[in-house]
Amino acid sequence: MLVEDDAPLAASIAGALQAQGWRVDISARGEPVPLSLARDAYDALVLDIGLPGIDGLETLRRVRAAGQHLPVLMLTARDSLEDRVLGLETGADDYLVKPFAPVELVARLRALTRRHENREAGQLRLARLRYDPQAQRAAIGDEPLHLSQRESVLLQYLMHQAERIVARDQLLALLPAASGTPSDNALELLISRLRGKIEPAGVRLRTVRGLGYLLQVDGG
């Protein structure tokens, strides 16, 4: 479902999604959205913040209050950090600031729906890489992947955040040491070892200079 009151923009987005095989229903207002989602099993919601009537944030609050857990991508002309944080805290899964390229919206929506399907299945999957959070076991296809406890912790978090940049500090916080916080060098060594183990699964664990790390499908 696409909720956007700018008719030319809505038509452009719908066309880009339909070209990729998606079926798109469009609404110019937020009020009908919760009922529409209750009636039909949508894969995702693309929701503009600046809507007439109730805005996108209030629409999203009502969607989440109704127990709808589908992935939500927010669209907005607001580029402040406070607005992005508010949207995410309200229940959005991702945030795209206007103007944007339709190809980026399609890519983000694919990533959101893929992560949602993986969570619904109870396992994390990316290319041929699999991770079972309950058993804390990883595999490439049907072959078990032997990881240390720290590597396992890192991999689980990175797979939850697949195709998003994860800051170094976030990963360091996951790895308490016996005597204080692990060093950057220790983290880099763990990342290097983990990278060598998982990349045969068709994934890439990239170092994004100055920002952190990005786990994505190889070629993505």
Coordinates of N, CA and C in Angstrom, one line a residue:
M1 N 0.8 -1.2 0.0 CA 0.0 0.0 0.0 C 0.9 1.2 0.0
L2 N 0.5 2.2 -0.9 CA 1.2 3.5 -1.0 C 0.3 4.6 -0.5
V3 N 0.7 5.4 0.5 CA -0.1 6.5 1.0 C 0.6 7.8 0.7
E4 N 0.2 8.5 -0.4 CA 0.9 9.7 -0.8 C -0.1 10.6 -1.5
D5 N -0.2 11.9 -1.1 CA -1.2 12.8 -1.6 C -0.8 13.5 -2.8
D6 N 0.5 13.5 -3.2 CA 1.0 14.1 -4.4 C 0.8 13.1 -5.5
A7 N -0.2 13.4 -6.3 CA -0.6 12.4 -7.4 C 0.5 12.0 -8.4
P8 N 1.2 13.0 -8.9 CA 2.3 12.6 -9.8 C 3.4 11.8 -9.2
L9 N 3.7 12.1 -7.9 CA 4.7 11.3 -7.2 C 4.2 9.9 -7.0
A10 N 3.0 9.8 -6.5 CA 2.4 8.5 -6.3 C 2.4 7.7 -7.5
A11 N 2.0 8.3 -8.7 CA 2.0 7.5 -9.9 C 3.4 7.1 -10.3
S12 N 4.4 7.9 -10.1 CA 5.8 7.6 -10.4 C 6.3 6.4 -9.5
I13 N 6.0 6.5 -8.2 CA 6.4 5.4 -7.3 C 5.7 4.1 -7.7
A14 N 4.4 4.2 -7.9 CA 3.6 3.0 -8.3 C 4.1 2.4 -9.5
G15 N 4.5 3.2 -10.5 CA 5.0 2.7 -11.8 C 6.3 1.9 -11.6
A16 N 7.2 2.5 -10.7 CA 8.5 1.8 -10.5 C 8.3 0.5 -9.8
L17 N 7.3 0.4 -8.8 CA 7.1 -0.8 -8.1 C 6.4 -1.8 -9.0
Q18 N 5.5 -1.4 -9.8 CA 4.8 -2.3 -10.7 C 5.7 -2.9 -11.7
A19 N 6.7 -2.1 -12.1 CA 7.7 -2.6 -13.1 C 8.5 -3.8 -12.5
Q20 N 8.6 -3.8 -11.2 CA 9.3 -4.9 -10.5 C 8.3 -6.1 -10.0
G21 N 7.1 -6.0 -10.5 CA 6.1 -7.1 -10.2 C 5.3 -6.9 -9.0
W22 N 5.3 -5.7 -8.3 CA 4.5 -5.4 -7.2 C 3.1 -5.0 -7.6
R23 N 2.1 -5.4 -6.9 CA 0.8 -4.8 -7.0 C 0.7 -3.6 -6.0
V24 N 0.2 -2.5 -6.5 CA 0.2 -1.3 -5.6 C -1.2 -0.7 -5.5
D25 N -1.7 -0.5 -4.3 CA -2.9 0.2 -4.0 C -2.5 1.6 -3.5
I26 N -3.1 2.6 -3.9 CA -2.8 4.0 -3.6 C -3.9 4.7 -2.8
S27 N -3.5 5.3 -1.7 CA -4.5 6.2 -0.9 C -3.8 7.6 -0.8
A28 N -4.7 8.6 -0.9 CA -4.2 10.0 -0.7 C -4.3 10.4 0.7
R29 N -4.9 9.6 1.6 CA -5.2 10.0 3.0 C -4.8 8.9 3.9
G30 N -4.6 9.2 5.2 CA -4.2 8.2 6.1 C -5.4 7.5 6.8
E31 N -6.5 8.2 6.9 CA -7.6 7.6 7.7 C -8.1 6.2 7.3
P32 N -8.1 5.9 6.0 CA -8.6 4.5 5.6 C -7.6 3.4 5.8
V33 N -6.3 3.8 6.1 CA -5.2 2.8 6.0 C -5.4 1.7 7.0
P34 N -5.6 1.9 8.3 CA -5.7 0.8 9.2 C -6.8 -0.3 8.8
L35 N -7.9 0.2 8.4 CA -9.0 -0.7 7.9 C -8.5 -1.5 6.7
S36 N -7.9 -0.8 5.7 CA -7.4 -1.5 4.5 C -6.4 -2.6 4.8
L37 N -5.5 -2.3 5.8 CA -4.5 -3.3 6.2 C -5.2 -4.5 6.9
A38 N -6.2 -4.2 7.6 CA -6.9 -5.3 8.3 C -7.7 -6.2 7.3
R39 N -8.1 -5.6 6.2 CA -8.9 -6.4 5.2 C -8.0 -7.2 4.3
D40 N -6.8 -6.7 3.9 CA -6.0 -7.3 2.9 C -4.6 -7.5 3.5
A41 N -3.9 -8.6 3.1 CA -2.6 -9.0 3.6 C -1.5 -8.3 2.7
Y42 N -1.2 -7.0 3.0 CA -0.2 -6.3 2.3 C 1.2 -6.7 2.8
D43 N 2.1 -6.6 1.8 CA 3.5 -7.0 2.1 C 4.3 -5.8 2.8
A44 N 3.8 -4.6 2.5 CA 4.6 -3.4 3.0 C 3.7 -2.2 2.9
L45 N 4.0 -1.2 3.6 CA 3.4 0.1 3.6 C 4.4 1.2 3.3
V46 N 4.1 2.0 2.3 CA 5.0 3.2 2.0 C 4.1 4.4 2.4
L47 N 4.6 5.2 3.3 CA 3.7 6.2 4.0 C 4.4 7.5 4.0
D48 N 3.7 8.5 3.4 CA 4.2 9.9 3.4 C 3.8 10.5 4.7
I49 N 4.7 11.3 5.3 CA 4.4 12.0 6.6 C 3.4 13.2 6.3
G50 N 3.6 14.0 5.3 CA 2.8 15.2 5.1 C 1.5 14.9 4.4
L51 N 0.6 14.4 5.1 CA -0.7 14.0 4.5 C -1.8 15.0 4.9
P52 N -2.9 15.2 4.1 CA -4.0 16.0 4.6 C -4.8 15.2 5.6
G53 N -5.5 15.8 6.5 CA -6.2 15.1 7.6 C -5.2 14.7 8.6
I54 N -5.2 13.4 9.0 CA -4.2 12.9 10.0 C -2.9 12.7 9.2
D55 N -1.8 13.1 9.8 CA -0.5 13.0 9.1 C 0.0 11.5 9.1
G56 N 1.1 11.3 8.5 CA 1.7 10.0 8.4 C 2.1 9.4 9.7
L57 N 2.5 10.2 10.6 CA 2.9 9.7 12.0 C 1.7 9.2 12.7
E58 N 0.6 10.0 12.7 CA -0.6 9.5 13.4 C -1.2 8.3 12.7
T59 N -1.1 8.2 11.4 CA -1.5 7.0 10.6 C -0.7 5.8 11.1
L60 N 0.6 6.0 11.2 CA 1.4 4.9 11.6 C 1.1 4.5 13.1
R61 N 0.9 5.4 14.0 CA 0.5 5.1 15.3 C -0.8 4.2 15.3
R62 N -1.7 4.6 14.5 CA -3.0 3.8 14.5 C -2.7 2.4 13.9
V63 N -1.9 2.3 12.9 CA -1.5 1.0 12.2 C -0.9 0.1 13.3
R64 N 0.1 0.6 14.0 CA 0.8 -0.2 15.0 C -0.2 -0.5 16.2
A65 N -1.0 0.4 16.6 CA -2.0 0.2 17.7 C -3.0 -0.9 17.3
A66 N -3.2 -1.1 16.0 CA -4.2 -2.1 15.5 C -3.5 -3.5 15.4
G67 N -2.2 -3.6 15.8 CA -1.5 -4.8 15.8 C -0.9 -5.2 14.4
Q68 N -0.8 -4.3 13.5 CA -0.2 -4.5 12.2 C 1.3 -4.4 12.3
H69 N 2.0 -5.5 11.9 CA 3.5 -5.5 12.0 C 4.2 -5.5 10.7
L70 N 3.5 -5.2 9.6 CA 4.2 -5.2 8.3 C 5.2 -4.1 8.2
P71 N 6.3 -4.3 7.4 CA 7.3 -3.2 7.3 C 6.7 -1.9 6.7
V72 N 7.2 -0.8 7.3 CA 6.8 0.5 6.9 C 8.0 1.4 6.5
L73 N 7.9 1.9 5.3 CA 8.9 2.9 4.8 C 8.2 4.3 4.8
M74 N 8.8 5.2 5.5 CA 8.3 6.6 5.6 C 8.9 7.4 4.5
L75 N 8.1 8.3 3.9 CA 8.5 9.3 3.0 C 8.3 10.7 3.6
T76 N 9.3 11.6 3.4 CA 9.1 12.9 4.0 C 10.0 13.9 3.3
A77 N 9.6 15.2 3.4 CA 10.5 16.3 2.9 C 11.3 16.8 4.1
R78 N 11.0 16.3 5.3 CA 11.7 16.8 6.5 C 13.0 16.0 6.7
D79 N 14.1 16.7 6.8 CA 15.4 16.1 6.8 C 16.1 16.2 8.1
S80 N 15.4 16.7 9.2 CA 16.1 16.9 10.4 C 16.3 15.5 11.2
L81 N 17.3 15.4 12.0 CA 17.5 14.2 12.8 C 16.3 13.9 13.7
E82 N 15.8 15.0 14.3 CA 14.7 14.8 15.2 C 13.5 14.2 14.5
D83 N 13.2 14.6 13.3 CA 12.1 14.0 12.5 C 12.3 12.6 12.2
R84 N 13.5 12.3 11.8 CA 13.8 10.9 11.4 C 13.7 10.0 12.7
V85 N 14.2 10.4 13.8 CA 14.1 9.7 15.0 C 12.7 9.5 15.4
L86 N 11.9 10.5 15.3 CA 10.5 10.4 15.7 C 9.8 9.4 14.8
G87 N 10.0 9.4 13.6 CA 9.4 8.4 12.7 C 9.8 7.0 13.0
L88 N 11.0 6.8 13.3 CA 11.5 5.4 13.7 C 10.9 5.0 15.0
E89 N 10.8 5.9 16.0 CA 10.3 5.6 17.3 C 8.8 5.3 17.2
T90 N 8.1 5.9 16.3 CA 6.7 5.7 16.1 C 6.4 4.4 15.5
G91 N 7.4 3.7 14.9 CA 7.2 2.4 14.4 C 7.6 2.2 13.0
A92 N 8.2 3.2 12.3 CA 8.7 3.0 11.0 C 9.9 2.1 11.0
D93 N 10.1 1.4 9.9 CA 11.3 0.5 9.7 C 12.4 1.2 9.0
D94 N 12.1 2.2 8.1 CA 13.1 2.9 7.4 C 12.5 4.2 7.0
Y95 N 13.3 5.1 6.5 CA 13.0 6.5 6.3 C 13.7 7.0 5.0
L96 N 12.9 7.6 4.1 CA 13.5 8.1 2.8 C 13.1 9.5 2.6
V97 N 14.1 10.4 2.5 CA 13.9 11.8 2.4 C 13.7 12.3 0.9
K98 N 12.7 13.1 0.6 CA 12.5 13.6 -0.7 C 13.5 14.7 -1.0
P99 N 13.9 14.9 -2.2 CA 13.6 14.0 -3.4 C 14.5 12.8 -3.4
F100 N 14.0 11.7 -4.0 CA 14.7 10.4 -4.0 C 14.5 9.8 -5.4
A101 N 15.4 8.9 -5.7 CA 15.3 8.1 -6.9 C 14.4 6.9 -6.7
P102 N 13.5 6.7 -7.6 CA 12.6 5.5 -7.4 C 13.3 4.2 -7.3
V103 N 14.5 4.1 -7.9 CA 15.3 2.9 -7.8 C 15.7 2.6 -6.3
E104 N 16.0 3.8 -5.6 CA 16.4 3.6 -4.2 C 15.2 3.2 -3.4
L105 N 14.0 3.7 -3.6 CA 12.8 3.3 -2.9 C 12.6 1.8 -3.1
V106 N 12.7 1.3 -4.4 CA 12.5 -0.1 -4.7 C 13.5 -1.0 -3.9
A107 N 14.8 -0.5 -3.9 CA 15.8 -1.3 -3.2 C 15.6 -1.4 -1.7
R108 N 15.2 -0.2 -1.1 CA 14.9 -0.2 0.3 C 13.7 -1.1 0.7
L109 N 12.7 -1.0 -0.2 CA 11.5 -1.8 0.1 C 11.8 -3.3 0.0
R110 N 12.6 -3.7 -1.0 CA 13.0 -5.1 -1.1 C 13.7 -5.6 0.2
A111 N 14.7 -4.7 0.6 CA 15.4 -5.1 1.8 C 14.5 -5.2 3.0
L112 N 13.5 -4.3 3.2 CA 12.6 -4.4 4.3 C 11.8 -5.6 4.3
T113 N 11.2 -5.9 3.1 CA 10.3 -7.1 3.0 C 11.1 -8.4 3.2
R114 N 12.4 -8.4 2.7 CA 13.2 -9.6 2.9 C 13.5 -9.8 4.4
R115 N 13.9 -8.7 5.1 CA 14.1 -8.9 6.6 C 12.9 -9.3 7.3
H116 N 11.7 -8.8 6.9 CA 10.5 -9.1 7.6 C 10.2 -10.6 7.3
E117 N 10.3 -11.1 6.1 CA 10.1 -12.5 5.8 C 11.0 -13.4 6.7
N118 N 12.3 -13.0 6.8 CA 13.2 -13.8 7.6 C 12.8 -13.9 9.0
R119 N 12.4 -12.7 9.6 CA 11.9 -12.7 11.0 C 10.7 -13.6 11.2
E120 N 9.8 -13.5 10.2 CA 8.5 -14.3 10.3 C 8.9 -15.8 10.3
A121 N 9.9 -16.2 9.6 CA 10.3 -17.6 9.4 C 11.0 -18.1 10.7
G122 N 11.4 -17.2 11.6 CA 12.1 -17.6 12.8 C 13.6 -17.7 12.6
Q123 N 14.1 -17.5 11.4 CA 15.5 -17.5 11.1 C 15.9 -16.3 10.3
L124 N 17.2 -16.0 10.5 CA 17.8 -14.9 9.7 C 18.4 -15.5 8.5
R125 N 18.2 -14.9 7.3 CA 18.7 -15.4 6.0 C 19.2 -14.3 5.2
L126 N 20.4 -14.5 4.6 CA 20.9 -13.5 3.6 C 21.7 -14.3 2.6
A127 N 21.3 -14.3 1.3 CA 21.9 -15.1 0.3 C 21.9 -16.6 0.8
R128 N 23.0 -17.3 0.9 CA 23.0 -18.7 1.4 C 23.4 -18.8 2.9
L129 N 23.5 -17.6 3.5 CA 23.9 -17.6 4.9 C 22.6 -17.6 5.8
R130 N 22.6 -18.5 6.8 CA 21.5 -18.7 7.7 C 21.9 -18.6 9.1
Y131 N 21.1 -18.0 10.0 CA 21.4 -18.0 11.4 C 20.1 -18.2 12.2
D132 N 20.2 -19.2 13.1 CA 19.1 -19.5 14.0 C 19.3 -18.9 15.3
P133 N 18.6 -17.8 15.7 CA 18.8 -17.1 16.9 C 18.5 -17.9 18.2
Q134 N 17.5 -18.8 18.1 CA 17.2 -19.6 19.3 C 18.4 -20.6 19.6
A135 N 18.8 -21.3 18.5 CA 19.9 -22.3 18.7 C 21.3 -21.6 18.7
Q136 N 21.3 -20.4 18.2 CA 22.6 -19.6 18.1 C 23.6 -20.4 17.2
R137 N 23.0 -20.9 16.1 CA 23.8 -21.6 15.1 C 23.8 -21.0 13.7
A138 N 24.9 -21.0 13.0 CA 24.9 -20.4 11.7 C 25.2 -21.6 10.7
A139 N 24.9 -21.3 9.4 CA 25.1 -22.3 8.4 C 25.2 -21.6 7.1
I140 N 26.0 -22.2 6.1 CA 26.0 -21.8 4.8 C 25.3 -22.9 4.0
G141 N 24.1 -22.6 3.5 CA 23.2 -23.7 3.0 C 22.9 -24.7 4.0
D142 N 23.3 -25.9 3.8 CA 23.1 -27.0 4.8 C 24.3 -27.3 5.6
E143 N 25.4 -26.6 5.3 CA 26.7 -26.8 6.0 C 26.8 -26.0 7.2
P144 N 27.0 -26.6 8.4 CA 27.2 -25.8 9.6 C 28.4 -24.9 9.5
L145 N 28.3 -23.7 10.1 CA 29.4 -22.7 10.1 C 29.8 -22.5 11.6
H146 N 31.1 -22.8 11.8 CA 31.6 -22.8 13.2 C 32.1 -21.4 13.5
L147 N 31.5 -20.9 14.5 CA 31.8 -19.5 15.0 C 32.1 -19.5 16.5
S148 N 33.0 -18.6 16.9 CA 33.2 -18.3 18.3 C 31.9 -17.6 18.9
Q149 N 31.9 -17.6 20.2 CA 30.7 -16.9 20.8 C 30.6 -15.4 20.4
R150 N 31.8 -14.8 20.3 CA 31.8 -13.3 19.9 C 31.4 -13.2 18.4
E151 N 31.9 -14.1 17.6 CA 31.5 -14.0 16.2 C 30.0 -14.2 16.0
S152 N 29.5 -15.1 16.8 CA 28.1 -15.4 16.7 C 27.2 -14.2 17.1
V153 N 27.6 -13.5 18.2 CA 26.9 -12.3 18.6 C 27.0 -11.2 17.5
L154 N 28.1 -11.0 16.9 CA 28.3 -10.0 15.9 C 27.4 -10.4 14.7
L155 N 27.5 -11.7 14.3 CA 26.7 -12.1 13.1 C 25.2 -11.9 13.3
Q156 N 24.7 -12.3 14.4 CA 23.3 -12.1 14.7 C 22.9 -10.7 14.5
Y157 N 23.6 -9.8 15.1 CA 23.3 -8.4 15.1 C 23.4 -7.8 13.7
L158 N 24.5 -8.2 13.0 CA 24.7 -7.7 11.6 C 23.6 -8.2 10.7
M159 N 23.1 -9.4 10.9 CA 22.1 -10.0 10.0 C 20.7 -9.3 10.3
H160 N 20.5 -8.9 11.6 CA 19.3 -8.2 11.9 C 19.3 -6.8 11.2
Q161 N 20.5 -6.3 11.0 CA 20.6 -4.9 10.4 C 21.1 -5.0 9.0
A162 N 20.9 -6.2 8.3 CA 21.4 -6.4 7.0 C 21.1 -5.3 6.0
E163 N 22.0 -4.8 5.2 CA 21.9 -3.8 4.3 C 21.7 -2.4 4.9
R164 N 22.1 -2.3 6.2 CA 22.2 -1.0 6.9 C 23.6 -0.9 7.4
I165 N 24.1 0.3 7.5 CA 25.4 0.6 8.1 C 25.3 0.5 9.6
V166 N 26.1 -0.3 10.3 CA 26.1 -0.4 11.7 C 27.4 0.3 12.3
A167 N 27.2 1.2 13.2 CA 28.4 1.9 13.7 C 29.3 1.0 14.5
R168 N 30.6 1.3 14.5 CA 31.5 0.5 15.3 C 31.2 0.5 16.8
D169 N 30.7 1.6 17.3 CA 30.4 1.7 18.8 C 29.2 0.7 19.1
Q170 N 28.3 0.5 18.2 CA 27.2 -0.4 18.4 C 27.7 -1.8 18.5
L171 N 28.7 -2.2 17.7 CA 29.2 -3.5 17.8 C 30.1 -3.7 19.0
L172 N 30.9 -2.7 19.3 CA 31.8 -2.7 20.5 C 30.9 -2.9 21.8
A173 N 29.7 -2.3 21.8 CA 28.9 -2.5 23.0 C 28.3 -3.9 23.2
L174 N 28.3 -4.7 22.1 CA 27.9 -6.0 22.2 C 28.9 -7.0 22.7
L175 N 30.2 -6.5 22.9 CA 31.3 -7.4 23.2 C 32.0 -7.0 24.4
P176 N 31.3 -7.1 25.6 CA 32.0 -6.7 26.8 C 33.2 -7.6 27.1
A177 N 34.3 -7.0 27.5 CA 35.5 -7.8 27.8 C 35.6 -8.0 29.3
A178 N 36.5 -8.9 29.6 CA 36.7 -9.2 31.0 C 37.3 -8.0 31.8
S179 N 38.0 -7.1 31.1 CA 38.6 -5.9 31.7 C 38.3 -4.7 30.8
G180 N 37.0 -4.3 30.8 CA 36.7 -3.1 30.1 C 36.2 -3.4 28.6
T181 N 36.0 -2.3 27.9 CA 35.5 -2.4 26.5 C 36.5 -2.9 25.6
P182 N 36.2 -3.8 24.6 CA 37.2 -4.3 23.6 C 37.7 -3.1 22.8
S183 N 38.9 -3.2 22.4 CA 39.5 -2.2 21.6 C 39.1 -2.2 20.1
D184 N 39.3 -1.1 19.4 CA 39.0 -1.1 18.0 C 39.8 -2.2 17.2
N185 N 41.0 -2.4 17.7 CA 41.8 -3.4 17.0 C 41.2 -4.8 17.2
A186 N 40.7 -5.1 18.4 CA 40.1 -6.4 18.7 C 38.8 -6.6 17.8
L187 N 38.1 -5.5 17.7 CA 36.9 -5.6 16.9 C 37.2 -5.8 15.4
E188 N 38.2 -5.1 14.9 CA 38.7 -5.3 13.5 C 39.1 -6.7 13.3
L189 N 39.8 -7.3 14.2 CA 40.2 -8.7 14.1 C 39.0 -9.6 14.0
L190 N 38.1 -9.4 14.9 CA 36.8 -10.2 14.9 C 36.1 -10.1 13.6
I191 N 36.0 -8.9 13.1 CA 35.3 -8.6 11.8 C 36.0 -9.3 10.7
S192 N 37.4 -9.3 10.7 CA 38.1 -9.9 9.6 C 37.9 -11.4 9.6
R193 N 37.9 -12.0 10.8 CA 37.7 -13.5 10.9 C 36.3 -13.8 10.5
L194 N 35.3 -13.1 10.9 CA 34.0 -13.3 10.5 C 33.8 -13.2 9.0
R195 N 34.4 -12.2 8.5 CA 34.3 -11.9 7.0 C 34.8 -13.1 6.2
G196 N 35.9 -13.7 6.6 CA 36.4 -14.8 5.9 C 35.6 -16.0 6.0
K197 N 34.8 -16.2 7.1 CA 33.9 -17.4 7.3 C 32.6 -17.2 6.5
I198 N 32.1 -16.0 6.4 CA 30.7 -15.9 5.9 C 30.7 -15.5 4.4
E199 N 31.7 -14.9 3.8 CA 31.7 -14.4 2.5 C 31.5 -15.6 1.4
P200 N 31.9 -16.8 1.7 CA 31.6 -17.9 0.7 C 30.1 -18.1 0.6
A201 N 29.2 -17.5 1.5 CA 27.8 -17.7 1.4 C 27.2 -16.7 0.4
G202 N 28.0 -15.9 -0.3 CA 27.5 -14.9 -1.2 C 27.1 -13.6 -0.6
V203 N 27.7 -13.3 0.5 CA 27.5 -12.0 1.2 C 28.8 -11.2 1.3
R204 N 28.7 -9.9 1.5 CA 29.9 -9.1 1.7 C 29.7 -8.4 3.1
L205 N 30.8 -8.4 3.8 CA 30.9 -7.6 5.1 C 31.8 -6.5 4.8
R206 N 31.3 -5.3 4.5 CA 32.1 -4.2 4.1 C 32.5 -3.3 5.3
T207 N 33.7 -2.7 5.2 CA 34.0 -1.6 6.1 C 33.7 -0.3 5.4
V208 N 32.8 0.5 6.0 CA 32.5 1.8 5.4 C 33.3 2.8 6.2
R209 N 34.3 3.4 5.6 CA 35.2 4.2 6.2 C 34.5 5.4 7.0
G210 N 34.9 5.5 8.2 CA 34.3 6.6 9.0 C 32.9 6.4 9.6
L211 N 32.3 5.3 9.1 CA 30.9 5.1 9.6 C 30.7 3.8 10.3
G212 N 31.2 2.7 9.8 CA 31.1 1.4 10.5 C 31.1 0.2 9.5
Y213 N 30.2 -0.7 9.6 CA 30.2 -1.9 8.8 C 28.8 -2.1 8.1
L214 N 28.9 -2.8 7.0 CA 27.7 -3.0 6.2 C 27.7 -4.5 5.7
L215 N 26.7 -5.3 6.1 CA 26.5 -6.6 5.6 C 25.4 -6.6 4.6
Q216 N 25.8 -7.1 3.4 CA 24.8 -7.1 2.3 C 25.1 -8.3 1.3
V217 N 24.1 -8.6 0.5 CA 24.3 -9.6 -0.5 C 25.4 -9.2 -1.5
D218 N 26.3 -10.1 -1.8 CA 27.4 -9.8 -2.7 C 26.9 -9.3 -4.0
G219 N 27.3 -8.1 -4.4 CA 26.8 -7.5 -5.7 C 25.7 -6.5 -5.4
G220 N 25.3 -6.4 -4.1 CA 24.2 -5.5 -3.8 C 24.7 -4.1 -3.6

